[in-house]
Structures are given as C-alpha cells and as structure tokens.
PDB file of C-alpha atoms in Angstrom:
ATOM      1  CA  MET A   1       5.369   3.555  -8.571  1.00 76.00           C
ATOM      2  CA  THR A   2       6.180   5.517  -5.471  1.00 84.00           C
ATOM      3  CA  SER A   3       9.280   4.385  -3.609  1.00 91.00           C
ATOM      4  CA  LEU A   4       8.621   6.411  -0.469  1.00 95.00           C
ATOM      5  CA  TYR A   5       5.683   6.929   1.830  1.00 97.00           C
ATOM      6  CA  ARG A   6       5.132   8.281   5.327  1.00 97.00           C
ATOM      7  CA  LEU A   7       3.264   6.747   8.198  1.00 98.00           C
ATOM      8  CA  ASP A   8       3.267   9.537  10.755  1.00 97.00           C
ATOM      9  CA  ALA A   9       1.105   7.903  13.387  1.00 97.00           C
ATOM     10  CA  SER A  10       1.761   5.646  16.344  1.00 97.00           C
ATOM     11  CA  ALA A  11       0.868   1.965  16.373  1.00 97.00           C
ATOM     12  CA  GLY A  12      -2.037   2.726  18.714  1.00 96.00           C
ATOM     13  CA  THR A  13      -3.421   5.431  16.414  1.00 97.00           C
ATOM     14  CA  ILE A  14      -3.106   3.161  13.368  1.00 98.00           C
ATOM     15  CA  ALA A  15      -4.788   0.279  15.167  1.00 97.00           C
ATOM     16  CA  ALA A  16      -7.670   2.519  16.264  1.00 97.00           C
ATOM     17  CA  ALA A  17      -8.155   3.822  12.702  1.00 97.00           C
ATOM     18  CA  PHE A  18      -8.514   0.273  11.347  1.00 97.00           C
ATOM     19  CA  ASP A  19     -10.197  -1.391  14.331  1.00 95.00           C
ATOM     20  CA  ALA A  20      -7.151  -3.620  14.779  1.00 96.00           C
ATOM     21  CA  ASP A  21      -5.171  -5.056  17.672  1.00 95.00           C
ATOM     22  CA  ALA A  22      -1.792  -3.279  17.856  1.00 95.00           C
ATOM     23  CA  GLY A  23      -0.259  -5.951  20.052  1.00 91.00           C
ATOM     24  CA  ASP A  24       3.233  -4.834  21.085  1.00 91.00           C
ATOM     25  CA  ASP A  25       4.114  -3.116  17.789  1.00 90.00           C
ATOM     26  CA  PRO A  26       6.647  -0.359  18.623  1.00 91.00           C
ATOM     27  CA  TRP A  27       5.902   1.853  15.585  1.00 95.00           C
ATOM     28  CA  THR A  28       5.930   5.572  16.508  1.00 95.00           C
ATOM     29  CA  GLY A  29       5.866   7.116  13.010  1.00 94.00           C
ATOM     30  CA  ASP A  30       8.461   7.471  10.255  1.00 95.00           C
ATOM     31  CA  TYR A  31       9.060   7.178   6.529  1.00 96.00           C
ATOM     32  CA  VAL A  32       8.936   3.832   4.703  1.00 97.00           C
ATOM     33  CA  ALA A  33      11.128   2.863   1.741  1.00 96.00           C
ATOM     34  CA  PRO A  34      11.714  -0.491   0.032  1.00 96.00           C
ATOM     35  CA  GLY A  35      13.574  -2.917   2.273  1.00 94.00           C
ATOM     36  CA  ARG A  36      12.412  -1.179   5.473  1.00 95.00           C
ATOM     37  CA  PRO A  37       9.907  -2.620   7.918  1.00 95.00           C
ATOM     38  CA  ALA A  38       6.502  -1.034   8.384  1.00 97.00           C
ATOM     39  CA  PRO A  39       3.239  -2.030  10.031  1.00 97.00           C
ATOM     40  CA  VAL A  40       0.476  -3.543   7.920  1.00 98.00           C
ATOM     41  CA  ILE A  41      -3.023  -4.673   8.855  1.00 97.00           C
ATOM     42  CA  VAL A  42      -3.706  -8.389   8.468  1.00 96.00           C
ATOM     43  CA  SER A  43      -6.862 -10.330   9.253  1.00 92.00           C
ATOM     44  CA  ASP A  44      -7.764 -13.756  10.523  1.00 81.00           C
ATOM     45  CA  GLY A  45      -8.481 -14.953   6.990  1.00 63.00           C
ATOM     46  CA  ARG A  46     -11.813 -15.525   5.284  1.00 56.00           C
ATOM     47  CA  SER A  47     -14.034 -13.660   7.718  1.00 58.00           C
ATOM     48  CA  GLY A  48     -11.671 -10.695   7.947  1.00 57.00           C
ATOM     49  CA  SER A  49     -13.411  -9.846  11.209  1.00 75.00           C
ATOM     50  CA  ARG A  50     -10.359  -9.742  13.501  1.00 91.00           C
ATOM     51  CA  ARG A  51      -7.551  -7.430  12.459  1.00 95.00           C
ATOM     52  CA  PHE A  52      -3.983  -7.200  13.694  1.00 96.00           C
ATOM     53  CA  LEU A  53      -1.126  -4.748  13.205  1.00 97.00           C
ATOM     54  CA  ARG A  54       2.006  -6.643  12.137  1.00 96.00           C
ATOM     55  CA  PRO A  55       5.492  -5.523  11.034  1.00 96.00           C
ATOM     56  CA  ARG A  56       6.490  -6.550   7.499  1.00 96.00           C
ATOM     57  CA  LEU A  57       9.295  -5.614   5.086  1.00 96.00           C
ATOM     58  CA  TRP A  58       8.380  -3.657   1.961  1.00 97.00           C
ATOM     59  CA  GLY A  59       9.375  -5.775  -1.026  1.00 96.00           C
ATOM     60  CA  VAL A  60       8.464  -9.404  -1.762  1.00 93.00           C
ATOM     61  CA  PRO A  61      10.805 -11.968  -3.344  1.00 89.00           C
ATOM     62  CA  PRO A  62      10.961 -11.623  -7.149  1.00 84.00           C
ATOM     63  CA  PRO A  63       9.410 -14.042  -9.636  1.00 78.00           C
ATOM     64  CA  PRO A  64      11.723 -16.729 -11.067  1.00 78.00           C
ATOM     65  CA  GLN A  65      13.020 -14.428 -13.847  1.00 80.00           C
ATOM     66  CA  GLY A  66      13.493 -11.448 -11.514  1.00 80.00           C
ATOM     67  CA  ASP A  67      16.502 -10.307  -9.543  1.00 84.00           C
ATOM     68  CA  ARG A  68      15.095  -7.535  -7.312  1.00 89.00           C
ATOM     69  CA  PRO A  69      12.369  -7.517  -4.664  1.00 91.00           C
ATOM     70  CA  VAL A  70       8.950  -6.516  -5.982  1.00 93.00           C
ATOM     71  CA  THR A  71       7.508  -3.449  -4.251  1.00 96.00           C
ATOM     72  CA  ALA A  72       4.483  -2.886  -6.528  1.00 95.00           C
ATOM     73  CA  VAL A  73       2.060  -5.295  -8.203  1.00 95.00           C
ATOM     74  CA  ARG A  74       0.343  -4.116 -11.361  1.00 91.00           C
ATOM     75  CA  ASN A  75      -0.679  -7.158 -13.410  1.00 89.00           C
ATOM     76  CA  LEU A  76      -3.286  -8.779 -11.200  1.00 90.00           C
ATOM     77  CA  GLU A  77      -4.023 -11.387 -13.896  1.00 88.00           C
ATOM     78  CA  SER A  78      -0.466 -12.731 -13.807  1.00 87.00           C
ATOM     79  CA  PRO A  79      -0.290 -16.369 -12.636  1.00 84.00           C
ATOM     80  CA  PHE A  80       2.470 -15.238 -10.271  1.00 80.00           C
ATOM     81  CA  TRP A  81       0.047 -12.978  -8.342  1.00 88.00           C
ATOM     82  CA  ILE A  82      -3.354 -14.520  -8.921  1.00 87.00           C
ATOM     83  CA  GLY A  83      -2.648 -17.430  -6.578  1.00 86.00           C
ATOM     84  CA  THR A  84      -1.780 -14.971  -3.837  1.00 89.00           C
ATOM     85  CA  LEU A  85      -4.868 -12.839  -4.417  1.00 92.00           C
ATOM     86  CA  ARG A  86      -7.150 -15.877  -4.189  1.00 92.00           C
ATOM     87  CA  HIS A  87      -6.139 -16.339  -0.556  1.00 92.00           C
ATOM     88  CA  ALA A  88      -7.674 -13.627   1.627  1.00 92.00           C
ATOM     89  CA  GLU A  89      -5.102 -14.277   4.357  1.00 92.00           C
ATOM     90  CA  LEU A  90      -2.396 -13.098   1.914  1.00 94.00           C
ATOM     91  CA  ARG A  91      -3.984  -9.665   1.436  1.00 95.00           C
ATOM     92  CA  CYS A  92      -3.271  -6.745   3.757  1.00 97.00           C
ATOM     93  CA  LEU A  93      -3.945  -3.059   4.294  1.00 98.00           C
ATOM     94  CA  VAL A  94      -0.881  -0.819   4.138  1.00 98.00           C
ATOM     95  CA  PRO A  95      -1.478   2.209   6.419  1.00 98.00           C
ATOM     96  CA  VAL A  96      -0.198   5.515   5.008  1.00 98.00           C
ATOM     97  CA  THR A  97      -0.383   9.222   5.882  1.00 98.00           C
ATOM     98  CA  ALA A  98       1.206  10.487   2.612  1.00 98.00           C
ATOM     99  CA  PHE A  99       3.166   9.164  -0.365  1.00 97.00           C
ATOM    100  CA  SER A 100       5.526  10.871  -2.777  1.00 96.00           C
ATOM    101  CA  TYR A 101       6.374  11.091  -6.452  1.00 93.00           C
ATOM    102  CA  TRP A 102       9.065  13.098  -8.164  1.00 90.00           C
ATOM    103  CA  SER A 103       8.184  15.017 -11.325  1.00 85.00           C
ATOM    104  CA  GLY A 104       9.538  17.649 -13.639  1.00 76.00           C
ATOM    105  CA  ALA A 105      12.265  17.996 -16.216  1.00 75.00           C
ATOM    106  CA  ALA A 106      15.765  16.683 -15.570  1.00 77.00           C
ATOM    107  CA  GLY A 107      17.624  19.091 -13.306  1.00 77.00           C
ATOM    108  CA  ALA A 108      14.367  20.640 -12.082  1.00 79.00           C
ATOM    109  CA  ARG A 109      12.625  17.649 -10.550  1.00 83.00           C
ATOM    110  CA  ARG A 110      10.507  18.270  -7.453  1.00 89.00           C
ATOM    111  CA  GLN A 111       9.042  15.955  -4.867  1.00 92.00           C
ATOM    112  CA  HIS A 112       5.265  16.026  -4.399  1.00 94.00           C
ATOM    113  CA  TRP A 113       3.396  14.510  -1.462  1.00 96.00           C
ATOM    114  CA  PHE A 114      -0.111  13.091  -1.937  1.00 97.00           C
ATOM    115  CA  SER A 115      -2.610  12.556   0.861  1.00 98.00           C
ATOM    116  CA  VAL A 116      -6.316  11.978   1.556  1.00 98.00           C
ATOM    117  CA  PRO A 117      -7.413  14.950   3.720  1.00 97.00           C
ATOM    118  CA  SER A 118     -10.580  13.228   4.961  1.00 97.00           C
ATOM    119  CA  GLN A 119      -8.528  10.338   6.392  1.00 97.00           C
ATOM    120  CA  ARG A 120      -5.569  11.055   8.672  1.00 95.00           C
ATOM    121  CA  VAL A 121      -4.388   7.491   8.042  1.00 98.00           C
ATOM    122  CA  PHE A 122      -5.584   5.805   4.845  1.00 98.00           C
ATOM    123  CA  ALA A 123      -4.786   2.408   3.321  1.00 98.00           C
ATOM    124  CA  PHE A 124      -3.175   1.021   0.201  1.00 98.00           C
ATOM    125  CA  ALA A 125      -4.204  -2.448  -0.944  1.00 98.00           C
ATOM    126  CA  GLY A 126      -1.315  -4.818  -0.285  1.00 98.00           C
ATOM    127  CA  ILE A 127      -0.341  -8.445  -0.650  1.00 96.00           C
ATOM    128  CA  LEU A 128       1.811 -10.589   1.624  1.00 96.00           C
ATOM    129  CA  ARG A 129       4.550 -13.103   0.924  1.00 92.00           C
ATOM    130  CA  GLN A 130       7.145 -14.886   3.004  1.00 86.00           C
ATOM    131  CA  GLY A 131      10.631 -13.482   2.393  1.00 77.00           C
ATOM    132  CA  GLU A 132      13.908 -15.265   3.011  1.00 75.00           C
ATOM    133  CA  ASP A 133      14.162 -13.989   6.569  1.00 82.00           C
ATOM    134  CA  TRP A 134      11.008 -11.998   7.257  1.00 88.00           C
ATOM    135  CA  PRO A 135       7.398 -11.779   6.059  1.00 93.00           C
ATOM    136  CA  CYS A 136       7.032  -8.999   3.497  1.00 96.00           C
ATOM    137  CA  PHE A 137       4.489  -7.046   1.464  1.00 97.00           C
ATOM    138  CA  ALA A 138       3.997  -5.318  -1.880  1.00 97.00           C
ATOM    139  CA  ILE A 139       1.564  -2.554  -2.835  1.00 98.00           C
ATOM    140  CA  VAL A 140      -1.111  -3.103  -5.480  1.00 97.00           C
ATOM    141  CA  THR A 141      -1.169  -0.405  -8.192  1.00 97.00           C
ATOM    142  CA  THR A 142      -3.543   0.813 -10.894  1.00 96.00           C
ATOM    143  CA  GLU A 143      -3.873   3.539 -13.525  1.00 96.00           C
ATOM    144  CA  PRO A 144      -3.199   7.031 -12.144  1.00 96.00           C
ATOM    145  CA  ASN A 145      -6.088   9.398 -11.511  1.00 97.00           C
ATOM    146  CA  ARG A 146      -6.067  12.860 -13.088  1.00 96.00           C
ATOM    147  CA  LEU A 147      -4.205  14.475 -10.171  1.00 96.00           C
ATOM    148  CA  LEU A 148      -1.343  11.982 -10.220  1.00 95.00           C
ATOM    149  CA  ALA A 149      -1.220  11.808 -14.022  1.00 94.00           C
ATOM    150  CA  HIS A 150      -0.616  15.580 -14.003  1.00 91.00           C
ATOM    151  CA  HIS A 151       2.610  14.869 -12.099  1.00 87.00           C
ATOM    152  CA  GLN A 152       3.666  12.159 -14.599  1.00 79.00           C
ATOM    153  CA  PRO A 153       3.344   8.866 -12.722  1.00 80.00           C
ATOM    154  CA  LYS A 154       2.385   5.916 -14.894  1.00 91.00           C
ATOM    155  CA  VAL A 155       0.681   4.130 -11.993  1.00 94.00           C
ATOM    156  CA  MET A 156      -0.655   4.932  -8.566  1.00 96.00           C
ATOM    157  CA  PRO A 157      -1.174   2.818  -5.456  1.00 97.00           C
ATOM    158  CA  VAL A 158      -4.648   1.376  -5.002  1.00 98.00           C
ATOM    159  CA  ILE A 159      -6.091   3.523  -2.194  1.00 98.00           C
ATOM    160  CA  LEU A 160      -9.021   1.776  -0.557  1.00 98.00           C
ATOM    161  CA  HIS A 161     -12.153   3.530   0.643  1.00 98.00           C
ATOM    162  CA  PRO A 162     -12.799   2.676   4.317  1.00 97.00           C
ATOM    163  CA  GLY A 163     -15.947   0.771   3.358  1.00 96.00           C
ATOM    164  CA  ASP A 164     -13.840  -1.516   1.162  1.00 97.00           C
ATOM    165  CA  HIS A 165     -11.317  -2.586   3.801  1.00 96.00           C
ATOM    166  CA  ALA A 166     -13.304  -5.673   4.811  1.00 94.00           C
ATOM    167  CA  THR A 167     -13.709  -6.781   1.182  1.00 94.00           C
ATOM    168  CA  TRP A 168      -9.978  -6.476   0.544  1.00 95.00           C
ATOM    169  CA  LEU A 169      -9.083  -8.354   3.728  1.00 95.00           C
ATOM    170  CA  GLY A 170     -11.685 -11.095   3.646  1.00 92.00           C
ATOM    171  CA  GLY A 171     -13.823 -10.957   0.527  1.00 92.00           C
ATOM    172  CA  GLU A 172     -13.984 -13.279  -2.446  1.00 93.00           C
ATOM    173  CA  TRP A 173     -10.922 -12.651  -4.615  1.00 92.00           C
ATOM    174  CA  ARG A 174     -12.797 -11.337  -7.672  1.00 94.00           C
ATOM    175  CA  ALA A 175     -14.566  -8.758  -5.493  1.00 95.00           C
ATOM    176  CA  ALA A 176     -11.216  -7.782  -3.970  1.00 95.00           C
ATOM    177  CA  VAL A 177      -9.497  -7.409  -7.358  1.00 95.00           C
ATOM    178  CA  ALA A 178     -12.404  -5.239  -8.571  1.00 97.00           C
ATOM    179  CA  LEU A 179     -11.294  -2.636  -6.000  1.00 97.00           C
ATOM    180  CA  ALA A 180      -8.090  -1.984  -7.992  1.00 96.00           C
ATOM    181  CA  ALA A 181      -9.247   1.339  -9.453  1.00 97.00           C
ATOM    182  CA  PRO A 182      -7.955   4.921  -9.287  1.00 97.00           C
ATOM    183  CA  PHE A 183      -8.958   6.827  -6.151  1.00 98.00           C
ATOM    184  CA  PRO A 184     -10.956   9.998  -6.964  1.00 98.00           C
ATOM    185  CA  SER A 185      -8.719  13.011  -7.632  1.00 97.00           C
ATOM    186  CA  GLN A 186     -11.104  15.361  -5.855  1.00 97.00           C
ATOM    187  CA  SER A 187     -10.658  13.386  -2.622  1.00 98.00           C
ATOM    188  CA  MET A 188      -6.885  13.868  -2.604  1.00 97.00           C
ATOM    189  CA  ALA A 189      -4.473  16.706  -1.945  1.00 97.00           C
ATOM    190  CA  VAL A 190      -0.914  17.368  -3.106  1.00 96.00           C
ATOM    191  CA  GLY A 191       1.797  19.531  -1.551  1.00 94.00           C
ATOM    192  CA  GLU A 192       5.549  19.968  -1.432  1.00 91.00           C
ATOM    193  CA  ALA A 193       5.740  18.495   2.089  1.00 90.00           C
ATOM    194  CA  PRO A 194       3.796  15.747   3.849  1.00 90.00           C
ATOM    195  CA  PRO A 195       0.800  16.994   5.816  1.00 87.00           C
ATOM    196  CA  VAL A 196       1.517  17.641   9.484  1.00 76.00           C
TER     197      VAL A 196
END
C-alpha cells in the first residue's frame, strides 16, 4: 500500500470539488504520510446529503493482536472492519491529487506518482475510527489495476468514481463494499513527479 500521497489543493478547492462545507479547515496543500493529519470528507450519516471537510490523522488504532496503526484496509470481510463498514457515518472520502509507489530492483528503486488526469482532486474510499487522542482514518484497498501492477504494488487504494461518492458516504453497506474494485488503468496517469 502507498505510504505517501499529495493533496495539493486548498480546503476551499477540496470542498468545492466534493460539494462539502470546508468550515474553518486551514489546509493549504501538502503531502500526507501515516501519522499526519489531512482533511477527509464526512457526511451527516445515512442520507449522505450534507458533506463536511474535517481533519483526521492517517492511521487507525490496530486490532487487538496488532501493534502499529492501520493505514490500509484490505480484508473487508474481517469482523474487525465489517462493523465499521455497516455504519455509513464511519465511511469517508479521502481527497487526493496524486499518490506514490516505489518500484524497481534494490539499489535502483524509483518513485512513481499516480493521478487521475480527468479529476484535479479525486477520492480514495476511507473508513473512520476514534484514535486515542484524535479521530483518524484508513484507506480501503483492492487488487491493483494493470498500470499499478506493472510497478509491482500488491494492492492499490480504492479510487471512487465521482458518481459513487454518495453511495460510499451514505449507501447501504453491501453497495458501498461493492465499490472496492480496481480503478481503470486507462483513466490514470503515472509520472516521476506529482502533477502540477
């Protein structure tokens, strides 16, 4: 799973892209890594009709056997996650402008940045949990598409089509989980630097 993404847009731009209320979020654009705060889009629950930009930490508390925060969720049938997914108010959109993976042989590894050219700011599917001190989030993952598989990742973030945002935020949980599929390769781009 990626451990770095960029969100190079202001809170106002992000809110406009997702028809959300930015409130007083101070986000002006930066990179996001595990343990750092970043804005996510949350809704008012079942209806998903009102959306809000809220700061959350990347990385939810681990399951009972774990010892590190969980940044990516893969097994959506796990009892640990299924209870969360059943509650629409615990799902979120994670705004992104590009995300990275490293690939290549040892000593010759290179960073690659993936984006969705048709969407300046796109969204990962995310889930919310309450951390020890702060609310936090994790990114839902799935099998890699052909483009990402070429660069060796074993999983990729679930990138949501704009028409699926409402289902992820407020739909019945089985319909939301059905969205966990690889994003089409032909709709993505890859480069050695994040898009400007």
